[in-house]
mmCIF file of C-alpha atoms in Angstrom:
data_model
loop_
_atom_site.group_PDB
_atom_site.id
_atom_site.type_symbol
_atom_site.label_atom_id
_atom_site.label_comp_id
_atom_site.label_asym_id
_atom_site.label_seq_id
_atom_site.Cartn_x
_atom_site.Cartn_y
_atom_site.Cartn_z
ATOM 1 C CA MET A 1 -186.646 48.091 -86.782
ATOM 2 C CA LYS A 2 -186.177 46.474 -83.425
ATOM 3 C CA PHE A 3 -183.045 47.222 -81.388
ATOM 4 C CA GLY A 4 -183.455 45.052 -78.559
ATOM 5 C CA THR A 5 -181.368 45.646 -75.389
ATOM 6 C CA ARG A 6 -178.286 46.838 -76.504
ATOM 7 C CA TRP A 7 -178.804 49.720 -79.158
ATOM 8 C CA PRO A 8 -176.291 50.367 -81.466
ATOM 9 C CA PRO A 9 -174.068 53.136 -80.330
ATOM 10 C CA ILE A 10 -175.147 56.056 -82.779
ATOM 11 C CA PRO A 11 -178.948 56.141 -82.138
ATOM 12 C CA ALA A 12 -178.178 55.323 -78.079
ATOM 13 C CA GLY A 13 -175.807 58.381 -78.285
ATOM 14 C CA ILE A 14 -178.309 60.516 -80.123
ATOM 15 C CA LEU A 15 -181.092 59.992 -77.591
ATOM 16 C CA ILE A 16 -178.624 60.773 -74.453
ATOM 17 C CA GLY A 17 -177.935 64.143 -76.580
ATOM 18 C CA VAL A 18 -181.668 64.513 -76.940
ATOM 19 C CA SER A 19 -182.219 64.635 -73.324
ATOM 20 C CA MET A 20 -179.185 66.997 -72.896
ATOM 21 C CA LEU A 21 -180.851 69.299 -75.667
ATOM 22 C CA LEU A 22 -184.169 68.957 -73.733
ATOM 23 C CA ALA A 23 -182.306 70.339 -70.581
ATOM 24 C CA PHE A 24 -181.132 73.416 -72.737
ATOM 25 C CA VAL A 25 -184.443 74.181 -73.651
ATOM 26 C CA VAL A 26 -186.316 73.690 -70.765
ATOM 27 C CA ALA A 27 -183.781 74.695 -68.140
ATOM 28 C CA GLY A 28 -180.947 76.798 -70.029
ATOM 29 C CA ARG A 29 -178.490 74.206 -68.729
ATOM 30 C CA GLY A 30 -177.146 70.677 -69.164
ATOM 31 C CA ILE A 31 -177.314 67.546 -67.648
ATOM 32 C CA GLY A 32 -175.177 66.093 -65.130
ATOM 33 C CA ALA A 33 -174.950 63.397 -62.268
ATOM 34 C CA SER A 34 -171.835 64.252 -59.986
ATOM 35 C CA GLY A 35 -173.297 67.691 -58.808
ATOM 36 C CA ALA A 36 -176.231 65.899 -56.967
ATOM 37 C CA MET A 37 -173.874 63.368 -55.222
ATOM 38 C CA THR A 38 -171.409 66.161 -53.867
ATOM 39 C CA ARG A 39 -175.224 67.577 -52.562
ATOM 40 C CA LEU A 40 -175.973 64.459 -50.889
ATOM 41 C CA VAL A 41 -172.712 64.237 -49.204
ATOM 42 C CA ALA A 42 -173.168 68.278 -47.921
ATOM 43 C CA TRP A 43 -176.593 67.203 -46.785
ATOM 44 C CA VAL A 44 -175.297 64.009 -44.892
ATOM 45 C CA GLN A 45 -172.497 66.080 -43.375
ATOM 46 C CA HIS A 46 -174.745 68.808 -42.026
ATOM 47 C CA GLY A 47 -176.902 66.572 -40.301
ATOM 48 C CA LEU A 48 -173.941 65.252 -38.506
ATOM 49 C CA PHE A 49 -171.982 68.639 -38.147
ATOM 50 C CA PRO A 50 -174.295 71.513 -39.027
ATOM 51 C CA ALA A 51 -171.787 74.379 -37.922
ATOM 52 C CA ALA A 52 -169.024 73.111 -39.629
ATOM 53 C CA THR A 53 -170.348 72.237 -42.692
ATOM 54 C CA GLU A 54 -172.072 75.628 -43.149
ATOM 55 C CA GLN A 55 -168.856 77.260 -42.692
ATOM 56 C CA SER A 56 -167.172 74.850 -45.047
ATOM 57 C CA ALA A 57 -165.127 76.760 -47.685
ATOM 58 C CA TYR A 58 -166.619 74.243 -50.193
ATOM 59 C CA PHE A 59 -169.662 73.176 -49.091
ATOM 60 C CA GLY A 60 -171.114 76.102 -47.303
ATOM 61 C CA ARG A 61 -172.651 77.663 -50.495
ATOM 62 C CA TYR A 62 -175.239 74.900 -50.426
ATOM 63 C CA PHE A 63 -176.515 76.408 -47.352
ATOM 64 C CA ALA A 64 -176.368 80.103 -48.247
ATOM 65 C CA ALA A 65 -179.463 81.939 -47.415
ATOM 66 C CA GLY A 66 -181.097 78.927 -45.642
ATOM 67 C CA ALA A 67 -181.067 76.946 -48.822
ATOM 68 C CA HIS A 68 -181.672 72.870 -48.652
ATOM 69 C CA PRO A 69 -178.853 71.347 -50.609
ATOM 70 C CA LEU A 70 -181.049 68.618 -52.082
ATOM 71 C CA ASN A 71 -183.451 71.307 -53.495
ATOM 72 C CA ASP A 72 -181.914 71.622 -56.612
ATOM 73 C CA TYR A 73 -182.174 70.857 -60.599
ATOM 74 C CA VAL A 74 -179.307 68.007 -60.739
ATOM 75 C CA VAL A 75 -181.224 66.495 -57.801
ATOM 76 C CA PHE A 76 -184.496 65.892 -59.670
ATOM 77 C CA LEU A 77 -182.452 64.950 -62.867
ATOM 78 C CA LEU A 78 -180.574 62.299 -60.656
ATOM 79 C CA VAL A 79 -184.114 60.928 -59.591
ATOM 80 C CA GLY A 80 -185.160 60.733 -63.211
ATOM 81 C CA LEU A 81 -182.248 59.026 -64.378
ATOM 82 C CA LEU A 82 -182.413 56.289 -61.459
ATOM 83 C CA ILE A 83 -186.348 55.778 -62.510
ATOM 84 C CA GLY A 84 -185.211 55.451 -66.245
ATOM 85 C CA ALA A 85 -182.438 52.944 -65.953
ATOM 86 C CA PHE A 86 -184.758 51.028 -63.780
ATOM 87 C CA ILE A 87 -187.655 50.761 -66.177
ATOM 88 C CA ALA A 88 -185.402 50.245 -69.045
ATOM 89 C CA ALA A 89 -183.674 47.339 -67.339
ATOM 90 C CA TRP A 90 -186.809 45.846 -66.149
ATOM 91 C CA ARG A 91 -188.682 45.753 -69.864
ATOM 92 C CA SER A 92 -185.436 44.150 -71.087
ATOM 93 C CA GLY A 93 -185.346 41.584 -68.296
ATOM 94 C CA GLU A 94 -182.176 42.756 -66.617
ATOM 95 C CA LEU A 95 -182.755 43.349 -63.090
ATOM 96 C CA ARG A 96 -180.707 41.350 -61.054
ATOM 97 C CA LEU A 97 -178.232 41.908 -58.096
ATOM 98 C CA GLU A 98 -174.662 40.851 -59.369
ATOM 99 C CA VAL A 99 -171.190 42.012 -59.564
ATOM 100 C CA LEU A 100 -169.649 42.546 -63.049
ATOM 101 C CA ARG A 101 -166.333 41.398 -63.350
ATOM 102 C CA GLY A 102 -163.739 40.098 -66.108
ATOM 103 C CA PRO A 103 -163.040 36.276 -65.761
ATOM 104 C CA ASN A 104 -159.963 36.541 -64.240
ATOM 105 C CA ILE A 105 -160.966 38.290 -60.906
ATOM 106 C CA THR A 106 -162.840 37.655 -57.789
ATOM 107 C CA ALA A 107 -165.678 39.408 -56.836
ATOM 108 C CA GLN A 108 -164.166 40.544 -53.890
ATOM 109 C CA ASN A 109 -161.345 42.192 -55.888
ATOM 110 C CA ARG A 110 -163.551 43.633 -58.058
ATOM 111 C CA LEU A 111 -165.336 45.382 -55.302
ATOM 112 C CA ALA A 112 -162.298 46.522 -53.739
ATOM 113 C CA LEU A 113 -161.398 48.291 -56.914
ATOM 114 C CA ALA A 114 -164.791 49.809 -57.495
ATOM 115 C CA LEU A 115 -164.578 51.460 -54.441
ATOM 116 C CA ALA A 116 -160.816 52.719 -54.965
ATOM 117 C CA GLY A 117 -162.048 53.864 -58.508
ATOM 118 C CA GLY A 118 -165.117 55.600 -57.013
ATOM 119 C CA VAL A 119 -162.771 57.393 -54.614
ATOM 120 C CA ILE A 120 -160.510 58.652 -57.269
ATOM 121 C CA SER A 121 -163.424 59.597 -59.589
ATOM 122 C CA GLY A 122 -165.060 61.178 -57.024
ATOM 123 C CA PHE A 123 -162.483 63.674 -56.136
ATOM 124 C CA ALA A 124 -161.510 64.233 -59.923
ATOM 125 C CA ALA A 125 -164.936 65.131 -60.653
ATOM 126 C CA ARG A 126 -165.021 67.901 -58.040
ATOM 127 C CA LEU A 127 -161.715 69.142 -59.441
ATOM 128 C CA ALA A 128 -162.634 69.327 -62.842
ATOM 129 C CA ARG A 129 -166.043 70.859 -62.087
ATOM 130 C CA GLY A 130 -168.178 67.881 -63.462
ATOM 131 C CA CYS A 131 -167.915 64.438 -64.648
ATOM 132 C CA THR A 132 -168.380 62.714 -67.822
ATOM 133 C CA SER A 133 -171.375 63.957 -68.383
ATOM 134 C CA GLY A 134 -172.078 67.554 -66.818
ATOM 135 C CA GLN A 135 -168.543 68.625 -68.064
ATOM 136 C CA GLY A 136 -167.778 66.376 -70.796
ATOM 137 C CA LEU A 137 -171.102 65.994 -72.947
ATOM 138 C CA VAL A 138 -172.362 69.133 -72.343
ATOM 139 C CA GLY A 139 -169.222 71.138 -72.544
ATOM 140 C CA GLY A 140 -168.375 69.212 -75.477
ATOM 141 C CA ALA A 141 -171.978 70.296 -76.843
ATOM 142 C CA GLU A 142 -171.082 74.259 -75.908
ATOM 143 C CA LEU A 143 -167.817 73.830 -77.709
ATOM 144 C CA SER A 144 -166.028 74.742 -74.148
ATOM 145 C CA VAL A 145 -162.067 74.182 -74.334
ATOM 146 C CA GLY A 146 -162.124 73.363 -70.472
ATOM 147 C CA ALA A 147 -164.583 70.106 -71.332
ATOM 148 C CA TRP A 148 -162.457 69.125 -74.583
ATOM 149 C CA ALA A 149 -159.311 69.387 -72.620
ATOM 150 C CA PHE A 150 -161.175 66.992 -69.864
ATOM 151 C CA LEU A 151 -162.386 64.592 -72.301
ATOM 152 C CA MET A 152 -158.916 63.941 -73.997
ATOM 153 C CA CYS A 153 -157.192 63.823 -70.389
ATOM 154 C CA VAL A 154 -159.986 61.072 -69.200
ATOM 155 C CA PHE A 155 -158.624 58.706 -72.293
ATOM 156 C CA ILE A 156 -155.172 59.748 -71.398
ATOM 157 C CA GLY A 157 -155.771 58.899 -68.045
ATOM 158 C CA GLY A 158 -157.391 55.472 -68.432
ATOM 159 C CA TRP A 159 -154.907 54.230 -71.328
ATOM 160 C CA LEU A 160 -151.930 55.322 -68.610
ATOM 161 C CA VAL A 161 -153.235 52.880 -66.034
ATOM 162 C CA ALA A 162 -155.287 50.263 -68.133
ATOM 163 C CA TRP A 163 -152.523 47.860 -68.401
ATOM 164 C CA PHE A 164 -152.006 47.550 -64.759
ATOM 165 C CA VAL A 165 -155.610 46.515 -63.926
ATOM 166 C CA ARG A 166 -156.040 44.159 -67.256
ATOM 167 C CA LYS A 167 -156.705 41.373 -64.960
ATOM 168 C CA GLN A 168 -160.109 43.028 -63.687
ATOM 169 C CA TRP A 169 -161.594 43.150 -67.019
ATOM 170 C CA ILE A 170 -159.960 41.029 -69.740
ATOM 171 C CA MET B 1 -184.801 89.765 -78.304
ATOM 172 C CA ASP B 2 -187.934 88.223 -76.918
ATOM 173 C CA LEU B 3 -187.502 84.456 -77.336
ATOM 174 C CA ALA B 4 -189.325 81.974 -75.191
ATOM 175 C CA ILE B 5 -186.221 79.440 -74.806
ATOM 176 C CA PRO B 6 -184.874 78.500 -72.504
ATOM 177 C CA LEU B 7 -188.339 78.237 -70.656
ATOM 178 C CA ALA B 8 -187.102 78.165 -67.313
ATOM 179 C CA LYS B 9 -184.644 81.340 -67.952
ATOM 180 C CA THR B 10 -187.618 83.476 -69.756
ATOM 181 C CA GLY B 11 -190.210 82.990 -67.391
ATOM 182 C CA VAL B 12 -192.292 80.706 -69.485
ATOM 183 C CA ILE B 13 -192.097 77.992 -66.413
ATOM 184 C CA SER B 14 -191.782 78.645 -63.174
ATOM 185 C CA ALA B 15 -188.528 77.416 -61.296
ATOM 186 C CA ALA B 16 -190.838 74.893 -59.464
ATOM 187 C CA ALA B 17 -191.872 73.566 -62.933
ATOM 188 C CA ASN B 18 -188.347 73.639 -64.094
ATOM 189 C CA LEU B 19 -187.549 71.123 -61.300
ATOM 190 C CA TRP B 20 -190.232 68.675 -61.882
ATOM 191 C CA LEU B 21 -189.205 68.725 -65.546
ATOM 192 C CA ALA B 22 -185.842 67.791 -64.605
ATOM 193 C CA ILE B 23 -187.145 64.146 -63.824
ATOM 194 C CA PRO B 24 -188.616 62.932 -67.234
ATOM 195 C CA ILE B 25 -185.392 64.409 -68.957
ATOM 196 C CA GLY B 26 -183.335 62.499 -66.322
ATOM 197 C CA PHE B 27 -185.377 59.571 -67.058
ATOM 198 C CA ILE B 28 -184.646 59.601 -70.842
ATOM 199 C CA PHE B 29 -181.069 60.222 -69.974
ATOM 200 C CA GLY B 30 -181.114 57.146 -67.680
ATOM 201 C CA PHE B 31 -183.223 55.069 -70.163
ATOM 202 C CA ALA B 32 -180.516 56.048 -72.806
ATOM 203 C CA LEU B 33 -177.785 54.920 -70.678
ATOM 204 C CA PHE B 34 -178.825 51.372 -70.282
ATOM 205 C CA HIS B 35 -179.593 50.803 -73.738
ATOM 206 C CA ALA B 36 -176.146 52.074 -74.917
ATOM 207 C CA GLY B 37 -175.230 49.452 -72.375
ATOM 208 C CA PHE B 38 -173.400 51.551 -69.963
ATOM 209 C CA THR B 39 -174.848 49.959 -66.907
ATOM 210 C CA ASP B 40 -172.231 47.116 -67.324
ATOM 211 C CA SER B 41 -168.859 48.240 -66.072
ATOM 212 C CA ARG B 42 -166.836 45.678 -68.198
ATOM 213 C CA ARG B 43 -168.693 47.715 -71.407
ATOM 214 C CA ILE B 44 -166.827 51.059 -70.122
ATOM 215 C CA ALA B 45 -163.691 49.730 -69.167
ATOM 216 C CA TRP B 46 -163.221 47.770 -72.300
ATOM 217 C CA ALA B 47 -163.006 51.082 -74.126
ATOM 218 C CA PHE B 48 -159.686 51.594 -72.615
ATOM 219 C CA TYR B 49 -158.356 48.338 -74.255
ATOM 220 C CA PHE B 50 -160.246 48.975 -77.527
ATOM 221 C CA LYS B 51 -162.224 45.953 -76.599
ATOM 222 C CA ASP B 52 -165.518 47.794 -77.385
ATOM 223 C CA VAL B 53 -165.470 51.007 -78.389
ATOM 224 C CA GLY B 54 -169.075 51.791 -77.894
ATOM 225 C CA VAL B 55 -168.238 54.424 -75.081
ATOM 226 C CA PRO B 56 -166.518 56.794 -77.188
ATOM 227 C CA VAL B 57 -169.113 56.212 -80.425
ATOM 228 C CA VAL B 58 -171.784 56.944 -77.720
ATOM 229 C CA MET B 59 -170.188 60.048 -76.583
ATOM 230 C CA PHE B 60 -169.169 61.485 -79.955
ATOM 231 C CA SER B 61 -173.186 60.818 -81.177
ATOM 232 C CA ALA B 62 -174.348 62.638 -77.838
ATOM 233 C CA ILE B 63 -172.069 65.614 -78.272
ATOM 234 C CA VAL B 64 -172.836 66.113 -81.871
ATOM 235 C CA THR B 65 -176.377 65.729 -81.158
ATOM 236 C CA GLY B 66 -176.633 68.249 -78.497
ATOM 237 C CA MET B 67 -174.015 70.652 -80.034
ATOM 238 C CA VAL B 68 -176.306 70.729 -83.370
ATOM 239 C CA GLY B 69 -179.280 71.360 -81.381
ATOM 240 C CA LEU B 70 -178.022 74.034 -79.093
ATOM 241 C CA TRP B 71 -176.297 76.248 -81.933
ATOM 242 C CA GLY B 72 -178.817 75.254 -84.409
ATOM 243 C CA LEU B 73 -181.926 76.542 -82.190
ATOM 244 C CA SER B 74 -179.916 79.587 -81.913
ATOM 245 C CA LEU B 75 -179.138 80.118 -85.362
ATOM 246 C CA ILE B 76 -182.725 79.721 -86.439
ATOM 247 C CA GLY B 77 -183.666 82.374 -83.519
ATOM 248 C CA VAL B 78 -185.860 80.433 -81.244
ATOM 249 C CA LEU B 79 -183.370 79.856 -78.351
ATOM 250 C CA ASP B 80 -181.712 82.829 -76.712
ATOM 251 C CA ILE B 81 -178.131 81.467 -76.087
ATOM 252 C CA THR B 82 -177.209 84.217 -73.784
ATOM 253 C CA LEU B 83 -179.336 82.445 -71.427
ATOM 254 C CA VAL B 84 -177.912 79.414 -71.696
ATOM 255 C CA TYR B 85 -175.208 78.658 -68.918
ATOM 256 C CA MET B 86 -171.995 78.252 -70.627
ATOM 257 C CA LEU B 87 -169.330 76.072 -68.541
ATOM 258 C CA PRO B 88 -166.278 77.906 -67.801
ATOM 259 C CA THR B 89 -162.828 76.791 -68.689
ATOM 260 C CA TYR B 90 -160.206 76.340 -65.926
ATOM 261 C CA LEU B 91 -157.873 74.755 -68.107
ATOM 262 C CA VAL B 92 -155.117 73.041 -65.777
ATOM 263 C CA PRO B 93 -157.168 72.133 -63.172
ATOM 264 C CA MET B 94 -159.851 70.368 -65.676
ATOM 265 C CA ALA B 95 -156.973 68.267 -67.282
ATOM 266 C CA VAL B 96 -155.579 67.272 -64.120
ATOM 267 C CA GLY B 97 -159.140 66.222 -63.238
ATOM 268 C CA GLY B 98 -159.505 64.792 -66.346
ATOM 269 C CA VAL B 99 -156.265 62.382 -66.053
ATOM 270 C CA LEU B 100 -157.524 61.532 -62.566
ATOM 271 C CA PHE B 101 -161.032 60.653 -63.623
ATOM 272 C CA GLY B 102 -159.793 58.571 -66.077
ATOM 273 C CA VAL B 103 -157.618 56.722 -63.912
ATOM 274 C CA GLY B 104 -160.593 56.435 -61.547
ATOM 275 C CA MET B 105 -162.885 55.186 -64.555
ATOM 276 C CA VAL B 106 -160.449 52.259 -65.526
ATOM 277 C CA ILE B 107 -159.994 51.099 -61.983
ATOM 278 C CA GLY B 108 -163.458 51.294 -61.119
ATOM 279 C CA GLY B 109 -165.396 50.756 -64.345
ATOM 280 C CA TYR B 110 -168.018 53.576 -64.213
ATOM 281 C CA CYS B 111 -168.229 57.141 -64.037
ATOM 282 C CA PRO B 112 -171.176 58.672 -61.936
ATOM 283 C CA GLY B 113 -174.156 59.049 -64.209
ATOM 284 C CA THR B 114 -173.485 55.325 -65.550
ATOM 285 C CA ALA B 115 -172.964 54.105 -61.927
ATOM 286 C CA ILE B 116 -176.368 55.635 -60.752
ATOM 287 C CA ALA B 117 -177.931 53.768 -63.796
ATOM 288 C CA ALA B 118 -176.218 50.536 -62.786
ATOM 289 C CA VAL B 119 -177.700 50.768 -59.350
ATOM 290 C CA ALA B 120 -180.933 51.284 -60.929
ATOM 291 C CA THR B 121 -180.771 47.921 -62.314
ATOM 292 C CA GLY B 122 -179.072 46.080 -59.287
ATOM 293 C CA LYS B 123 -175.097 45.997 -60.098
ATOM 294 C CA ILE B 124 -173.215 45.675 -56.812
ATOM 295 C CA ASP B 125 -170.062 46.782 -58.236
ATOM 296 C CA GLY B 126 -172.081 50.114 -59.073
ATOM 297 C CA MET B 127 -173.124 50.538 -55.680
ATOM 298 C CA VAL B 128 -169.871 50.251 -54.062
ATOM 299 C CA PHE B 129 -168.461 52.758 -56.841
ATOM 300 C CA ILE B 130 -171.241 55.075 -55.502
ATOM 301 C CA GLY B 131 -170.166 54.869 -52.190
ATOM 302 C CA GLY B 132 -166.459 55.412 -53.228
ATOM 303 C CA PHE B 133 -167.605 58.254 -55.134
ATOM 304 C CA LEU B 134 -169.209 60.195 -52.237
ATOM 305 C CA ILE B 135 -166.308 59.611 -50.152
ATOM 306 C CA GLY B 136 -164.083 61.003 -52.739
ATOM 307 C CA SER B 137 -166.657 64.010 -53.136
ATOM 308 C CA LEU B 138 -166.561 64.658 -49.390
ATOM 309 C CA LEU B 139 -162.590 64.378 -49.295
ATOM 310 C CA PHE B 140 -162.407 67.100 -51.943
ATOM 311 C CA GLY B 141 -164.778 69.152 -49.796
ATOM 312 C CA ASP B 142 -163.693 69.047 -46.672
ATOM 313 C CA PHE B 143 -159.824 69.235 -47.475
ATOM 314 C CA PHE B 144 -160.820 72.127 -50.150
ATOM 315 C CA PRO B 145 -158.149 74.684 -48.504
ATOM 316 C CA VAL B 146 -155.588 72.532 -49.732
ATOM 317 C CA TRP B 147 -156.376 72.630 -53.127
ATOM 318 C CA GLY B 148 -158.755 75.523 -53.746
ATOM 319 C CA ASP B 149 -156.086 77.841 -54.860
ATOM 320 C CA PHE B 150 -155.286 75.397 -57.553
ATOM 321 C CA TYR B 151 -158.927 74.544 -58.390
ATOM 322 C CA ASN B 152 -159.956 78.163 -58.641
ATOM 323 C CA SER B 153 -156.646 78.856 -61.034
ATOM 324 C CA ASP B 154 -156.201 79.212 -64.536
ATOM 325 C CA TYR B 155 -159.573 80.702 -65.492
ATOM 326 C CA LEU B 156 -160.282 81.505 -69.101
ATOM 327 C CA GLY B 157 -163.982 82.370 -68.827
ATOM 328 C CA ALA B 158 -166.524 80.497 -71.183
ATOM 329 C CA PHE B 159 -163.827 79.958 -73.811
ATOM 330 C CA ARG B 160 -164.776 78.213 -76.886
ATOM 331 C CA LEU B 161 -163.135 76.048 -79.264
ATOM 332 C CA ASP B 162 -163.859 78.616 -82.304
ATOM 333 C CA GLN B 163 -162.156 81.430 -80.082
ATOM 334 C CA TRP B 164 -159.335 79.633 -79.399
ATOM 335 C CA LEU B 165 -158.860 78.172 -82.883
ATOM 336 C CA GLY B 166 -159.704 81.788 -84.426
ATOM 337 C CA ILE B 167 -162.023 80.725 -86.612
ATOM 338 C CA GLY B 168 -166.047 81.013 -86.949
ATOM 339 C CA LEU B 169 -168.419 78.918 -84.847
ATOM 340 C CA GLY B 170 -170.080 77.491 -88.017
ATOM 341 C CA PRO B 171 -166.892 75.784 -89.441
ATOM 342 C CA THR B 172 -165.839 74.671 -85.624
ATOM 343 C CA VAL B 173 -169.214 72.602 -85.439
ATOM 344 C CA LEU B 174 -168.198 71.044 -89.074
ATOM 345 C CA ILE B 175 -164.634 70.378 -87.591
ATOM 346 C CA ILE B 176 -166.423 68.618 -84.459
ATOM 347 C CA VAL B 177 -168.388 66.381 -86.846
ATOM 348 C CA LEU B 178 -165.534 65.299 -88.988
ATOM 349 C CA VAL B 179 -163.310 64.711 -85.719
ATOM 350 C CA ALA B 180 -166.260 62.744 -84.365
ATOM 351 C CA ILE B 181 -166.445 60.631 -87.459
ATOM 352 C CA ALA B 182 -162.985 60.196 -87.643
ATOM 353 C CA GLY B 183 -162.633 59.092 -84.210
ATOM 354 C CA THR B 184 -165.490 56.313 -84.504
ATOM 355 C CA VAL B 185 -164.025 54.962 -87.901
ATOM 356 C CA SER B 186 -160.376 54.563 -86.546
ATOM 357 C CA MET B 187 -161.522 53.200 -83.168
ATOM 358 C CA ILE B 188 -163.772 50.597 -84.911
ATOM 359 C CA PHE B 189 -160.732 49.911 -87.329
ATOM 360 C CA VAL B 190 -158.364 49.635 -84.183
ATOM 361 C CA GLN B 191 -160.877 47.186 -82.430
ATOM 362 C CA ASP B 192 -161.530 44.939 -85.610
ATOM 363 C CA PHE B 193 -157.613 44.999 -86.058
ATOM 364 C CA VAL B 194 -156.677 43.938 -82.171
ATOM 365 C CA TRP B 195 -159.828 41.953 -81.199
ATOM 366 C CA GLY B 196 -161.274 40.463 -84.410
ATOM 367 C CA LYS B 197 -164.424 41.141 -86.038
ATOM 368 C CA LYS B 198 -166.806 39.128 -83.797
ATOM 369 C CA ASP B 199 -166.931 41.514 -80.518
ATOM 370 C CA THR B 200 -169.984 43.261 -79.187
ATOM 371 C CA MET B 201 -169.850 46.019 -81.433
ATOM 372 C CA THR B 202 -170.296 43.676 -84.647
ATOM 373 C CA LYS B 203 -174.143 43.304 -83.146
ATOM 374 C CA SER B 204 -174.794 46.798 -84.399
ATOM 375 C CA ARG B 205 -173.663 46.274 -87.724
ATOM 376 C CA PRO B 206 -176.999 45.182 -89.153
ATOM 377 C CA PHE B 207 -177.810 49.207 -88.175
ATOM 378 C CA MET B 208 -175.158 50.460 -90.411
ATOM 379 C CA LYS B 209 -177.652 51.701 -92.845
ATOM 380 C CA LEU B 210 -179.539 53.720 -90.454
ATOM 381 C CA GLN B 211 -176.498 54.748 -88.930
ATOM 382 C CA GLY B 212 -174.816 56.070 -91.988
ATOM 383 C CA ALA B 213 -177.862 57.902 -92.472
ATOM 384 C CA LEU B 214 -177.812 59.582 -89.386
ATOM 385 C CA VAL B 215 -173.725 60.307 -89.902
ATOM 386 C CA ALA B 216 -174.567 61.708 -93.581
ATOM 387 C CA ALA B 217 -177.144 64.116 -91.954
ATOM 388 C CA ALA B 218 -174.633 65.290 -89.251
ATOM 389 C CA VAL B 219 -172.417 65.966 -92.230
ATOM 390 C CA ALA B 220 -174.832 67.768 -94.344
ATOM 391 C CA ILE B 221 -175.931 70.285 -91.301
ATOM 392 C CA GLY B 222 -172.108 70.621 -90.259
ATOM 393 C CA ILE B 223 -171.530 71.913 -93.871
ATOM 394 C CA ILE B 224 -174.431 74.182 -93.869
ATOM 395 C CA PHE B 225 -173.536 75.714 -90.251
ATOM 396 C CA ALA B 226 -169.707 76.125 -92.040
ATOM 397 C CA PHE B 227 -171.150 78.973 -93.912
ATOM 398 C CA PHE B 228 -172.671 81.114 -91.085
ATOM 399 C CA PRO B 229 -170.211 83.729 -89.041
ATOM 400 C CA THR B 230 -170.164 83.232 -85.523
ATOM 401 C CA GLU B 231 -172.506 86.446 -85.044
ATOM 402 C CA SER B 232 -175.445 84.550 -86.595
ATOM 403 C CA PHE B 233 -175.051 81.864 -83.576
ATOM 404 C CA ILE B 234 -173.911 84.125 -80.489
ATOM 405 C CA ASP B 235 -173.548 87.728 -80.060
ATOM 406 C CA ASP B 236 -170.139 87.788 -78.257
ATOM 407 C CA SER B 237 -169.922 91.498 -77.696
ATOM 408 C CA VAL B 238 -172.694 90.633 -74.925
ATOM 409 C CA GLU B 239 -171.374 89.316 -71.513
ATOM 410 C CA THR B 240 -173.807 86.858 -70.486
ATOM 411 C CA PRO B 241 -175.078 86.992 -66.655
ATOM 412 C CA PHE B 242 -173.002 83.750 -65.995
ATOM 413 C CA TYR B 243 -169.536 84.956 -65.674
ATOM 414 C CA ILE B 244 -168.108 84.176 -62.491
ATOM 415 C CA VAL B 245 -165.535 86.342 -63.173
ATOM 416 C CA PRO B 246 -166.193 89.313 -65.592
ATOM 417 C CA ARG B 247 -164.576 88.514 -69.151
ATOM 418 C CA ALA B 248 -162.686 91.949 -69.155
ATOM 419 C CA ASP B 249 -160.369 90.957 -66.481
ATOM 420 C CA VAL B 250 -159.540 87.828 -68.214
ATOM 421 C CA THR B 251 -158.874 89.666 -71.557
ATOM 422 C CA GLU B 252 -156.406 91.836 -69.707
ATOM 423 C CA ALA B 253 -154.702 88.974 -68.016
ATOM 424 C CA ALA B 254 -154.107 86.954 -71.059
ATOM 425 C CA PRO B 255 -150.825 87.150 -72.857
#
């Protein structure tokens, strides 16, 4: 049975679940993507303002006892994620530079909205202590009440605003 | 109990080996994200318009797989669940963060993991989204004193759905499986109703026999789980070493 480039959703979801289960079995923790990006900004800011970053109420913990913020599980996971997506797209002949957008929006406006959405999500992921994968999927599997509340609220938030940005997508 | 799993927590593998093993695990994650169609912002955003409900279906499938695997390995006694990091619940900050995250997702078209995967496949909107995401993370950290108290409020410990519902963990697993199936079926129904049957999801219809078998397997496992009491999965009388605030303080503070 050949799935082709876009797999049916249940087998694709199961493979994501398998990667999460492997993380549970090997590391005793889940997968995640946003934590690595927080560590990345902490590292960059530390390069520019070392003293202020080490004393920061939020970023300071990444430098406790001389630790390097990028020497962490989530960062290695992110490297694997990049390679995995790259290889999968390369095998499928889908590696190309492009701006994905709906038919009714210019590339420039699409990029402006991508930036705005990124800023909001970046802030929100820190507030919620994780993103769709690290909080939603892992917490969902662990039956965490907070993770299920987070997931439901993600869809509520999306639906609240969907009508206003519909021109971007449909 | 002297169980070998999770390998890094029981000392079977070193901390360094654990880090290197994160790369192949991330590889599978990124590989699956691409084939789920999640490197395309349109497919993610369309979930909010019911134009392509692949996103929630993939998420339900991933959660059910991880849930059945994690609690199943604990049930058959090969995984020491007290060594697995359980995410703590800070209910109101997580709900508010969730709403904001959803807003960012429908505006930006990605979430962090999918945007990173999109970057690897050359999507420029994904790169810009990641740029924004880094700015948002930086703002949160640098102005942390402004919202730090809210961030740490409403702490409930590692609070599980079965504890909240007051029922066993096994039946809760079965309920989640059934919720996932009901959610999937109703979303496909809404998609067909709103957009007609000729959309992207229809491509997966030739695989319905396979997917039906997988769903039936999940229901069967859920039913088996429902017969086991919570103690067979996890010993709640033992405090895991990962509590940020001791659980005793939480039970006293609860109404």
